[in-house]
mmCIF file of C-alpha atoms and ligand atoms in Angstrom:
data_model
loop_
_atom_site.group_PDB
_atom_site.id
_atom_site.type_symbol
_atom_site.label_atom_id
_atom_site.label_comp_id
_atom_site.label_asym_id
_atom_site.label_seq_id
_atom_site.Cartn_x
_atom_site.Cartn_y
_atom_site.Cartn_z
ATOM 1 C CA MET A 1 96.811 91.846 83.836
ATOM 2 C CA SER A 2 97.955 93.554 80.684
ATOM 3 C CA PHE A 3 101.318 95.486 80.338
ATOM 4 C CA THR A 4 102.608 98.213 78.195
ATOM 5 C CA VAL A 5 105.187 97.283 75.402
ATOM 6 C CA LYS A 6 107.022 100.353 74.477
ATOM 7 C CA GLY A 7 108.979 98.962 71.411
ATOM 8 C CA TRP A 8 111.965 100.952 72.385
ATOM 9 C CA CYS A 9 114.669 100.526 75.122
ATOM 10 C CA PRO A 10 115.266 103.337 77.608
ATOM 11 C CA GLY A 11 118.520 105.077 77.522
ATOM 12 C CA ALA A 12 120.230 108.065 79.302
ATOM 13 C CA LEU A 13 118.778 110.660 76.983
ATOM 14 C CA ARG A 14 115.429 108.921 76.813
ATOM 15 C CA PRO A 15 114.921 107.519 80.426
ATOM 16 C CA MET A 16 111.990 105.422 81.604
ATOM 17 C CA GLN A 17 109.444 106.350 84.237
ATOM 18 C CA SER A 18 109.264 103.858 87.144
ATOM 19 C CA GLY A 19 107.551 103.916 90.466
ATOM 20 C CA ASP A 20 110.652 105.309 92.210
ATOM 21 C CA GLY A 21 111.435 107.926 89.582
ATOM 22 C CA LEU A 22 113.245 107.928 86.258
ATOM 23 C CA VAL A 23 115.405 105.096 85.334
ATOM 24 C CA VAL A 24 118.446 106.344 83.416
ATOM 25 C CA ARG A 25 120.222 103.583 81.405
ATOM 26 C CA VAL A 26 123.913 104.092 80.597
ATOM 27 C CA ARG A 27 125.324 102.035 77.802
ATOM 28 C CA PRO A 28 129.171 101.596 78.517
ATOM 29 C CA VAL A 29 131.127 101.529 75.113
ATOM 30 C CA ALA A 30 131.894 97.968 74.465
ATOM 31 C CA GLY A 31 130.752 96.990 77.982
ATOM 32 C CA ARG A 32 133.718 98.801 79.744
ATOM 33 C CA LEU A 33 134.047 101.473 82.311
ATOM 34 C CA THR A 34 137.327 103.138 83.169
ATOM 35 C CA GLN A 35 137.887 103.624 86.976
ATOM 36 C CA VAL A 36 137.022 107.307 86.583
ATOM 37 C CA GLN A 37 133.846 106.562 84.684
ATOM 38 C CA ALA A 38 132.674 103.991 87.265
ATOM 39 C CA ALA A 39 133.533 106.298 90.103
ATOM 40 C CA GLY A 40 131.681 109.106 88.268
ATOM 41 C CA ILE A 41 128.555 107.027 87.845
ATOM 42 C CA ALA A 42 128.576 106.139 91.524
ATOM 43 C CA GLN A 43 128.879 109.916 92.459
ATOM 44 C CA ALA A 44 126.085 110.904 89.908
ATOM 45 C CA ALA A 45 123.782 108.174 91.299
ATOM 46 C CA ARG A 46 124.073 109.739 94.700
ATOM 47 C CA ALA A 47 123.856 113.296 93.601
ATOM 48 C CA HIS A 48 120.948 113.048 91.061
ATOM 49 C CA GLY A 49 119.256 109.678 91.903
ATOM 50 C CA ASN A 50 118.337 107.664 94.959
ATOM 51 C CA GLY A 51 121.840 105.950 95.056
ATOM 52 C CA LEU A 52 120.576 102.565 93.693
ATOM 53 C CA ILE A 53 122.288 101.125 90.742
ATOM 54 C CA ASP A 54 120.967 98.267 88.580
ATOM 55 C CA LEU A 55 122.804 96.043 86.150
ATOM 56 C CA SER A 56 120.482 95.094 83.148
ATOM 57 C CA GLY A 57 120.295 91.901 81.193
ATOM 58 C CA ARG A 58 121.765 93.960 78.238
ATOM 59 C CA ALA A 59 124.964 94.752 80.100
ATOM 60 C CA ASN A 60 123.808 98.292 80.895
ATOM 61 C CA VAL A 61 124.119 100.217 84.039
ATOM 62 C CA GLN A 62 120.914 101.970 85.335
ATOM 63 C CA LEU A 63 120.643 104.793 87.798
ATOM 64 C CA ARG A 64 117.322 104.865 89.707
ATOM 65 C CA GLY A 65 115.282 107.539 91.433
ATOM 66 C CA VAL A 66 116.234 110.395 89.073
ATOM 67 C CA THR A 67 113.718 113.247 88.726
ATOM 68 C CA PRO A 68 112.842 115.372 85.829
ATOM 69 C CA GLU A 69 114.596 118.321 87.624
ATOM 70 C CA SER A 70 117.874 116.335 88.305
ATOM 71 C CA HIS A 71 118.020 114.607 84.923
ATOM 72 C CA PRO A 72 119.684 117.535 82.989
ATOM 73 C CA ALA A 73 122.415 117.781 85.623
ATOM 74 C CA LEU A 74 122.935 113.998 85.592
ATOM 75 C CA ILE A 75 123.270 114.062 81.783
ATOM 76 C CA ALA A 76 125.752 116.840 82.018
ATOM 77 C CA ASP A 77 127.887 114.845 84.550
ATOM 78 C CA LEU A 78 127.699 111.679 82.478
ATOM 79 C CA ALA A 79 128.575 113.564 79.268
ATOM 80 C CA GLN A 80 131.713 114.843 81.133
ATOM 81 C CA LEU A 81 132.688 111.268 81.618
ATOM 82 C CA GLY A 82 132.172 110.444 77.910
ATOM 83 C CA LEU A 83 129.161 108.249 78.492
ATOM 84 C CA ILE A 84 126.467 110.255 76.570
ATOM 85 C CA ASP A 85 125.752 110.001 72.846
ATOM 86 C CA PRO A 86 125.059 113.163 70.833
ATOM 87 C CA ASP A 87 121.424 112.197 70.358
ATOM 88 C CA ILE A 88 118.668 109.585 71.114
ATOM 89 C CA ALA A 89 119.050 107.936 67.671
ATOM 90 C CA THR A 90 122.812 107.379 68.174
ATOM 91 C CA GLU A 91 122.371 106.061 71.666
ATOM 92 C CA ALA A 92 119.567 103.606 70.435
ATOM 93 C CA ARG A 93 121.853 102.301 67.608
ATOM 94 C CA ARG A 94 124.730 101.478 69.963
ATOM 95 C CA ASN A 95 122.960 98.292 71.087
ATOM 96 C CA ILE A 96 126.195 96.029 71.170
ATOM 97 C CA ILE A 97 126.868 93.540 74.024
ATOM 98 C CA VAL A 98 130.597 92.433 74.214
ATOM 99 C CA THR A 99 131.754 89.440 76.175
ATOM 100 C CA PRO A 100 133.601 90.530 79.340
ATOM 101 C CA PHE A 101 136.217 87.992 78.356
ATOM 102 C CA ALA A 102 136.983 89.919 75.116
ATOM 103 C CA ASP A 103 140.589 90.236 73.761
ATOM 104 C CA ALA A 104 141.949 93.357 71.882
ATOM 105 C CA ALA A 105 140.628 91.896 68.532
ATOM 106 C CA THR A 106 137.131 91.712 69.883
ATOM 107 C CA TYR A 107 137.344 95.282 71.229
ATOM 108 C CA ALA A 108 138.482 96.506 67.781
ATOM 109 C CA LEU A 109 135.618 94.709 66.159
ATOM 110 C CA ALA A 110 133.200 96.344 68.547
ATOM 111 C CA GLU A 111 134.594 99.697 67.713
ATOM 112 C CA SER A 112 134.327 99.158 63.928
ATOM 113 C CA LEU A 113 130.930 97.804 64.286
ATOM 114 C CA GLN A 114 129.830 100.810 66.266
ATOM 115 C CA THR A 115 131.215 103.115 63.632
ATOM 116 C CA ALA A 116 129.396 101.083 60.799
ATOM 117 C CA LEU A 117 126.158 101.148 62.703
ATOM 118 C CA ALA A 118 126.214 104.932 63.025
ATOM 119 C CA ALA A 119 125.901 105.092 59.184
ATOM 120 C CA GLY A 120 123.777 101.987 58.933
ATOM 121 C CA PRO A 121 120.086 101.534 58.288
ATOM 122 C CA GLU A 122 117.445 102.487 60.929
ATOM 123 C CA LEU A 123 116.753 99.343 62.937
ATOM 124 C CA PRO A 124 114.080 98.691 65.534
ATOM 125 C CA GLY A 125 114.753 99.837 69.087
ATOM 126 C CA LYS A 126 115.347 96.394 70.465
ATOM 127 C CA PHE A 127 117.438 95.102 67.504
ATOM 128 C CA GLY A 128 120.786 94.132 69.102
ATOM 129 C CA PHE A 129 124.353 92.814 68.310
ATOM 130 C CA LEU A 130 126.400 90.503 70.460
ATOM 131 C CA LEU A 131 130.253 89.792 70.344
ATOM 132 C CA ASP A 132 130.713 86.424 71.998
ATOM 133 C CA CYS A 133 134.163 85.746 70.277
ATOM 134 C CA GLY A 134 136.094 83.703 72.998
ATOM 135 C CA SER A 135 137.028 80.074 72.116
ATOM 136 C CA ALA A 136 133.543 78.961 73.099
ATOM 137 C CA PRO A 137 130.356 81.019 73.446
ATOM 138 C CA VAL A 138 129.305 82.038 77.016
ATOM 139 C CA MET A 139 126.392 84.200 76.138
ATOM 140 C CA ALA A 140 124.007 81.684 74.609
ATOM 141 C CA ASP A 141 121.249 82.691 76.812
ATOM 142 C CA THR A 142 121.386 86.368 75.991
ATOM 143 C CA GLN A 143 119.167 87.413 73.095
ATOM 144 C CA ALA A 144 120.637 89.227 70.116
ATOM 145 C CA ASP A 145 119.601 89.587 66.442
ATOM 146 C CA ILE A 146 123.001 89.396 65.034
ATOM 147 C CA ARG A 147 126.054 87.828 66.792
ATOM 148 C CA PHE A 148 129.686 86.852 66.350
ATOM 149 C CA GLU A 149 130.956 83.546 67.817
ATOM 150 C CA ARG A 150 133.702 81.148 66.847
ATOM 151 C CA ALA A 151 133.770 77.662 65.269
ATOM 152 C CA PRO A 152 135.566 74.926 66.976
ATOM 153 C CA ASP A 153 138.641 75.573 64.767
ATOM 154 C CA GLY A 154 138.746 79.234 65.898
ATOM 155 C CA GLN A 155 137.153 80.765 62.718
ATOM 156 C CA LEU A 156 135.080 83.902 63.395
ATOM 157 C CA LEU A 157 131.403 83.189 62.588
ATOM 158 C CA LEU A 158 128.702 85.712 61.819
ATOM 159 C CA ARG A 159 125.227 84.365 63.046
ATOM 160 C CA CYS A 160 121.622 85.570 62.798
ATOM 161 C CA ALA A 161 119.026 84.721 65.437
ATOM 162 C CA GLY A 162 116.821 81.889 64.401
ATOM 163 C CA SER A 163 119.607 79.833 62.724
ATOM 164 C CA ASP A 164 121.889 77.302 64.435
ATOM 165 C CA LEU A 165 124.602 77.792 62.014
ATOM 166 C CA GLY A 166 127.038 80.732 61.109
ATOM 167 C CA ALA A 167 128.897 82.050 58.144
ATOM 168 C CA PRO A 168 132.748 82.327 58.391
ATOM 169 C CA VAL A 169 133.905 85.875 58.083
ATOM 170 C CA THR A 170 137.446 87.492 58.243
ATOM 171 C CA GLU A 171 138.085 89.944 61.165
ATOM 172 C CA GLY A 172 138.745 92.657 58.594
ATOM 173 C CA ARG A 173 135.303 92.288 56.955
ATOM 174 C CA ALA A 174 133.279 91.294 60.141
ATOM 175 C CA ALA A 175 131.706 94.747 60.812
ATOM 176 C CA GLU A 176 130.789 95.268 57.200
ATOM 177 C CA ALA A 177 129.239 91.784 57.024
ATOM 178 C CA ALA A 178 127.136 92.444 60.036
ATOM 179 C CA LEU A 179 125.927 95.704 58.595
ATOM 180 C CA ASP A 180 125.175 93.809 55.259
ATOM 181 C CA LEU A 181 123.048 91.417 57.230
ATOM 182 C CA ALA A 182 121.226 94.167 59.086
ATOM 183 C CA GLU A 183 120.425 95.851 55.714
ATOM 184 C CA TRP A 184 119.249 92.545 54.358
ATOM 185 C CA PHE A 185 116.891 92.273 57.476
ATOM 186 C CA VAL A 186 115.428 95.656 56.642
ATOM 187 C CA ARG A 187 115.089 94.857 52.813
ATOM 188 C CA ALA A 188 113.517 91.439 53.585
ATOM 189 C CA GLY A 189 110.647 93.179 55.479
ATOM 190 C CA GLY A 190 111.879 92.505 58.952
ATOM 191 C CA VAL A 191 110.645 95.876 60.155
ATOM 192 C CA VAL A 192 106.884 96.453 60.523
ATOM 193 C CA ASP A 193 105.668 99.634 62.219
ATOM 194 C CA GLY A 194 109.078 100.270 63.489
ATOM 195 C CA ARG A 195 109.389 96.971 65.198
ATOM 196 C CA GLY A 196 110.781 93.580 64.390
ATOM 197 C CA ARG A 197 113.386 90.908 65.319
ATOM 198 C CA MET A 198 115.584 88.710 63.340
ATOM 199 C CA ALA A 199 114.348 85.464 64.814
ATOM 200 C CA ARG A 200 110.767 86.336 63.950
ATOM 201 C CA LEU A 201 111.723 87.038 60.353
ATOM 202 C CA ILE A 202 113.674 83.856 59.961
ATOM 203 C CA ALA A 203 110.868 81.882 61.624
ATOM 204 C CA SER A 204 108.532 83.083 58.882
ATOM 205 C CA GLY A 205 110.673 81.353 56.299
ATOM 206 C CA VAL A 206 112.629 84.205 54.817
ATOM 207 C CA ARG A 207 116.275 83.129 54.568
ATOM 208 C CA PRO A 208 119.341 85.362 54.424
ATOM 209 C CA GLU A 209 121.330 83.192 51.998
ATOM 210 C CA GLU A 210 121.890 86.066 49.399
ATOM 211 C CA THR A 211 123.875 87.865 52.179
ATOM 212 C CA LEU A 212 124.946 85.116 54.551
ATOM 213 C CA ARG A 213 125.332 81.445 53.980
ATOM 214 C CA PRO A 214 125.095 79.863 57.503
ATOM 215 C CA GLN A 215 126.905 76.502 57.244
ATOM 216 C CA ILE A 216 129.272 75.930 60.209
ATOM 217 C CA ALA A 217 128.180 75.101 63.648
ATOM 218 C CA PRO A 218 129.662 77.386 66.406
ATOM 219 C CA ALA A 219 131.744 75.827 69.250
ATOM 220 C CA THR A 220 129.640 74.253 71.956
ATOM 221 C CA ALA A 221 128.378 76.997 74.254
ATOM 222 C CA LEU A 222 129.510 76.953 77.902
ATOM 223 C CA SER A 223 126.973 77.803 80.604
ATOM 224 C CA ARG A 224 126.757 81.204 82.016
ATOM 225 C CA PRO A 225 129.801 81.960 84.301
ATOM 226 C CA GLU A 226 129.514 82.019 88.014
ATOM 227 C CA PRO A 227 131.350 84.539 90.378
ATOM 228 C CA GLY A 228 134.936 83.897 90.903
ATOM 229 C CA LEU A 229 138.406 84.563 89.586
ATOM 230 C CA THR A 230 139.010 84.673 85.827
ATOM 231 C CA VAL A 231 141.986 85.283 83.611
ATOM 232 C CA GLN A 232 140.772 88.836 83.133
ATOM 233 C CA GLY A 233 140.017 89.583 86.840
ATOM 234 C CA ALA A 234 137.344 89.074 89.442
ATOM 235 C CA LEU A 235 133.775 88.360 88.570
ATOM 236 C CA VAL A 236 131.276 89.420 91.213
ATOM 237 C CA GLY A 237 127.481 89.095 91.313
ATOM 238 C CA PHE A 238 124.660 91.102 92.977
ATOM 239 C CA GLU A 239 121.331 90.073 94.238
ATOM 240 C CA PHE A 240 118.893 90.950 91.478
ATOM 241 C CA GLY A 241 121.693 92.852 89.869
ATOM 242 C CA GLN A 242 121.369 95.764 92.188
ATOM 243 C CA MET A 243 123.926 97.599 94.325
ATOM 244 C CA HIS A 244 124.378 100.817 96.251
ATOM 245 C CA ALA A 245 126.470 103.720 94.724
ATOM 246 C CA GLU A 246 128.919 103.129 97.531
ATOM 247 C CA THR A 247 129.748 99.602 96.355
ATOM 248 C CA LEU A 248 130.404 100.680 92.738
ATOM 249 C CA ALA A 249 132.561 103.483 94.142
ATOM 250 C CA ALA A 250 134.608 100.992 96.034
ATOM 251 C CA LEU A 251 134.926 98.600 93.052
ATOM 252 C CA ALA A 252 135.979 101.598 90.866
ATOM 253 C CA SER A 253 138.921 102.051 93.188
ATOM 254 C CA LEU A 254 140.126 98.499 92.440
ATOM 255 C CA GLY A 255 140.296 98.505 88.663
ATOM 256 C CA PRO A 256 138.602 99.159 85.338
ATOM 257 C CA ILE A 257 135.253 97.390 85.119
ATOM 258 C CA ARG A 258 133.667 95.248 82.497
ATOM 259 C CA VAL A 259 129.790 95.077 82.554
ATOM 260 C CA THR A 260 128.176 91.650 81.768
ATOM 261 C CA PRO A 261 124.626 90.652 80.721
ATOM 262 C CA TRP A 262 124.531 88.342 83.710
ATOM 263 C CA ARG A 263 124.098 91.100 86.255
ATOM 264 C CA MET A 264 127.789 90.668 87.320
ATOM 265 C CA LEU A 265 130.745 92.903 87.037
ATOM 266 C CA LEU A 266 134.229 91.868 86.091
ATOM 267 C CA ILE A 267 136.889 93.980 87.964
ATOM 268 C CA GLU A 268 140.043 93.876 85.622
ATOM 269 C CA GLY A 269 143.330 92.703 87.044
ATOM 270 C CA LEU A 270 142.213 91.360 90.460
ATOM 271 C CA SER A 271 143.688 88.192 91.697
ATOM 272 C CA THR A 272 141.489 88.051 94.948
ATOM 273 C CA LEU A 273 137.697 88.512 95.187
ATOM 274 C CA PRO A 274 136.819 91.915 96.839
ATOM 275 C CA ASP A 275 135.020 91.759 100.100
ATOM 276 C CA LEU A 276 132.242 94.365 100.009
ATOM 277 C CA PRO A 277 128.697 94.718 100.868
ATOM 278 C CA ASP A 278 126.232 93.832 98.153
ATOM 279 C CA LEU A 279 128.464 91.293 96.373
ATOM 280 C CA ILE A 280 127.890 87.706 95.725
ATOM 281 C CA ASN A 281 131.209 86.039 95.522
ATOM 282 C CA GLU A 282 130.321 82.401 95.833
ATOM 283 C CA ALA A 283 129.680 80.184 92.796
ATOM 284 C CA GLY A 284 126.491 78.244 93.547
ATOM 285 C CA ASP A 285 124.885 81.001 95.835
ATOM 286 C CA PRO A 286 121.121 80.327 95.492
ATOM 287 C CA ARG A 287 120.465 83.970 94.780
ATOM 288 C CA LEU A 288 122.012 83.457 91.433
ATOM 289 C CA ARG A 289 119.254 81.063 90.496
ATOM 290 C CA VAL A 290 116.507 83.724 90.844
ATOM 291 C CA PHE A 291 115.466 86.648 88.728
ATOM 292 C CA ALA A 292 113.065 89.226 89.817
ATOM 293 C CA CYS A 293 112.227 92.622 88.367
ATOM 294 C CA THR A 294 111.634 95.717 90.487
ATOM 295 C CA GLY A 295 108.006 94.696 91.046
ATOM 296 C CA ALA A 296 105.664 96.808 93.150
ATOM 297 C CA PRO A 297 105.934 99.551 94.186
ATOM 298 C CA GLY A 298 108.917 100.314 91.995
ATOM 299 C CA CYS A 299 107.232 99.468 88.641
ATOM 300 C CA PRO A 300 103.708 100.899 88.083
ATOM 301 C CA GLN A 301 102.902 97.928 86.000
ATOM 302 C CA ALA A 302 103.513 95.377 88.742
ATOM 303 C CA ALA A 303 100.578 93.576 90.351
ATOM 304 C CA ARG A 304 102.595 92.980 93.712
ATOM 305 C CA PRO A 305 106.121 92.843 95.144
ATOM 306 C CA THR A 306 108.393 90.327 93.617
ATOM 307 C CA ARG A 307 111.742 90.366 95.350
ATOM 308 C CA GLU A 308 110.752 89.216 98.877
ATOM 309 C CA ILE A 309 109.186 86.154 97.276
ATOM 310 C CA ALA A 310 112.267 85.509 95.107
ATOM 311 C CA ARG A 311 114.552 85.858 98.032
ATOM 312 C CA ALA A 312 112.441 83.519 100.212
ATOM 313 C CA LEU A 313 112.277 80.893 97.522
ATOM 314 C CA ALA A 314 115.823 80.944 96.325
ATOM 315 C CA PRO A 315 117.095 78.369 98.739
ATOM 316 C CA ARG A 316 114.375 76.020 97.473
ATOM 317 C CA VAL A 317 115.415 76.219 93.814
ATOM 318 C CA ALA A 318 117.470 73.286 92.817
ATOM 319 C CA ALA A 319 121.048 73.849 91.599
ATOM 320 C CA GLY A 320 121.084 74.252 87.821
ATOM 321 C CA GLN A 321 117.448 75.557 87.760
ATOM 322 C CA LYS A 322 116.107 79.067 87.298
ATOM 323 C CA LEU A 323 113.276 80.659 88.962
ATOM 324 C CA HIS A 324 111.814 83.940 87.473
ATOM 325 C CA VAL A 325 109.416 86.021 89.546
ATOM 326 C CA SER A 326 107.847 88.722 87.420
ATOM 327 C CA GLY A 327 105.653 91.677 88.545
ATOM 328 C CA CYS A 328 103.575 91.203 85.334
ATOM 329 C CA ALA A 329 103.542 89.144 82.133
ATOM 330 C CA LYS A 330 106.112 91.350 80.452
ATOM 331 C CA GLY A 331 108.969 89.504 82.053
ATOM 332 C CA CYS A 332 111.596 92.201 82.016
ATOM 333 C CA ALA A 333 113.999 90.441 84.396
ATOM 334 C CA TRP A 334 114.426 87.268 82.470
ATOM 335 C CA PRO A 335 112.965 87.430 78.877
ATOM 336 C CA ALA A 336 114.194 83.831 78.050
ATOM 337 C CA PRO A 337 112.314 80.715 79.270
ATOM 338 C CA ALA A 338 112.957 79.715 82.829
ATOM 339 C CA ASP A 339 112.279 76.391 84.599
ATOM 340 C CA LEU A 340 109.842 78.094 86.801
ATOM 341 C CA THR A 341 108.147 81.497 86.315
ATOM 342 C CA LEU A 342 105.834 83.037 88.801
ATOM 343 C CA ILE A 343 103.810 85.979 87.441
ATOM 344 C CA ALA A 344 102.157 88.330 89.870
ATOM 345 C CA THR A 345 98.512 89.101 89.372
ATOM 346 C CA LEU A 346 95.905 90.859 91.401
ATOM 347 C CA GLU A 347 94.696 87.534 92.637
ATOM 348 C CA GLY A 348 98.081 85.963 93.506
ATOM 349 C CA PHE A 349 100.710 84.311 91.298
ATOM 350 C CA ASP A 350 100.421 82.384 88.175
ATOM 351 C CA LEU A 351 102.956 79.540 87.604
ATOM 352 C CA VAL A 352 104.611 78.717 84.088
ATOM 353 C CA ARG A 353 106.866 75.711 83.775
ATOM 354 C CA ASP A 354 109.601 75.750 81.257
ATOM 355 C CA GLY A 355 108.485 78.992 79.658
ATOM 356 C CA ARG A 356 108.247 82.755 79.684
ATOM 357 C CA ALA A 357 106.292 85.061 81.767
ATOM 358 C CA SER A 358 103.855 85.623 78.793
ATOM 359 C CA ASP A 359 103.246 81.913 78.287
ATOM 360 C CA HIS A 360 100.215 80.057 79.415
ATOM 361 C CA PRO A 361 100.327 79.156 83.113
ATOM 362 C CA ALA A 362 99.982 75.560 84.509
ATOM 363 C CA HIS A 363 98.475 77.060 87.701
ATOM 364 C CA THR A 364 96.782 80.415 88.450
ATOM 365 C CA ARG A 365 95.824 82.392 91.446
ATOM 366 C CA ILE A 366 98.365 80.797 93.892
ATOM 367 C CA SER A 367 98.500 82.845 97.178
ATOM 368 C CA PRO A 368 101.988 84.030 98.220
ATOM 369 C CA ALA A 369 101.667 82.177 101.482
ATOM 370 C CA ALA A 370 101.088 78.899 99.554
ATOM 371 C CA LEU A 371 104.056 79.153 97.251
ATOM 372 C CA PRO A 372 106.630 77.438 99.495
ATOM 373 C CA ASP A 373 104.241 74.464 99.743
ATOM 374 C CA LEU A 374 104.177 73.916 96.037
ATOM 375 C CA PRO A 375 105.792 70.542 94.947
ATOM 376 C CA GLU A 376 108.165 72.546 92.740
ATOM 377 C CA PHE A 377 109.681 74.208 95.994
ATOM 378 C CA SER A 378 109.655 71.438 98.392
HETATM 379 S S1 LIG B 401 108.001 92.654 84.244
HETATM 380 FE FE1 LIG B 401 108.271 93.804 86.220
HETATM 381 S S2 LIG B 401 109.530 95.724 85.675
HETATM 382 FE FE2 LIG B 401 108.771 94.776 83.735
HETATM 383 S S3 LIG B 401 106.854 95.952 83.407
HETATM 384 FE FE3 LIG B 401 106.299 94.084 84.379
HETATM 385 S S4 LIG B 401 106.278 94.698 86.596
HETATM 386 FE FE4 LIG B 401 107.434 96.155 85.500
#
């Protein structure tokens, strides 16, 4: 089954049509929401949407079930909260993911990078930046075209996708250096018909050495965090990254919120885990091993439902493994390779091992009833 590639990311000002209405994606500045902002989003989701809120793999917050009629009032409410950019182009450029474990220096870098990007070159809609500046990277499985990490000795490194090494850069010049690299990407022919990714350009043999000399390996990456208490607060997960507005409102009453690309939220300052509906608080919960997009009927491109299958198979997925159940070959819920990927088709499910939803399947046309009997799930 074919799928539509839009080449742009939906936002708040440019929402995306889905089976249950418009999906309005809010990009919190530097991945942070004040308590007032988080409570306001929850209120707006109830007033102008269907009350369901998704966390995206790009550390964004999505309100579902918005209608063309309710969209203007929603934008007005979000603008009051300081969550709306002046225009679509500015919103699209602000594609920066910040580690939820950021310190003040990292937030300062995020701010200067955002300012620099506003005056920078026009970049493809999906071109993104990532600030993973803790002592060891924690967002290695989150895609980004340009990222900051640290070397084992603590030096800040600027890295481009497609290269294992980074170039040392001072904190004071970091934003400018990232912008130089983005400008090099454009000059080097990375953008074709408005699209392009850094990894693809580097893979074609074009090297950025005139702008960036990657020479230092970053610190060894840690695996993605699990729910639990951290130095910064309580990290809580959600099944398929979805919650009800009431849950977000309750979390907002507890502290400021940091949005992660792991479909988890970090509630600042908590020393105990909140006990609320929708939350996954246990590290090792099998639901954290499965990824599933909205599927049918929520997404018009989906061949069949996905989440019931993923929920049923989760206990059969071995610890440390990932199962991705996708409504079509686009693979929105988990763009990276997974140990097992099931892709819905009109004839059943296709199965890809160690690959993406768009990769060649090892098995095709598996009936949903037969899935639990596959050796992969027994
Ligand atoms: S992967 Fe899922 S959400 Fe994305 S387009 Fe396909 S069916 Fe829709």
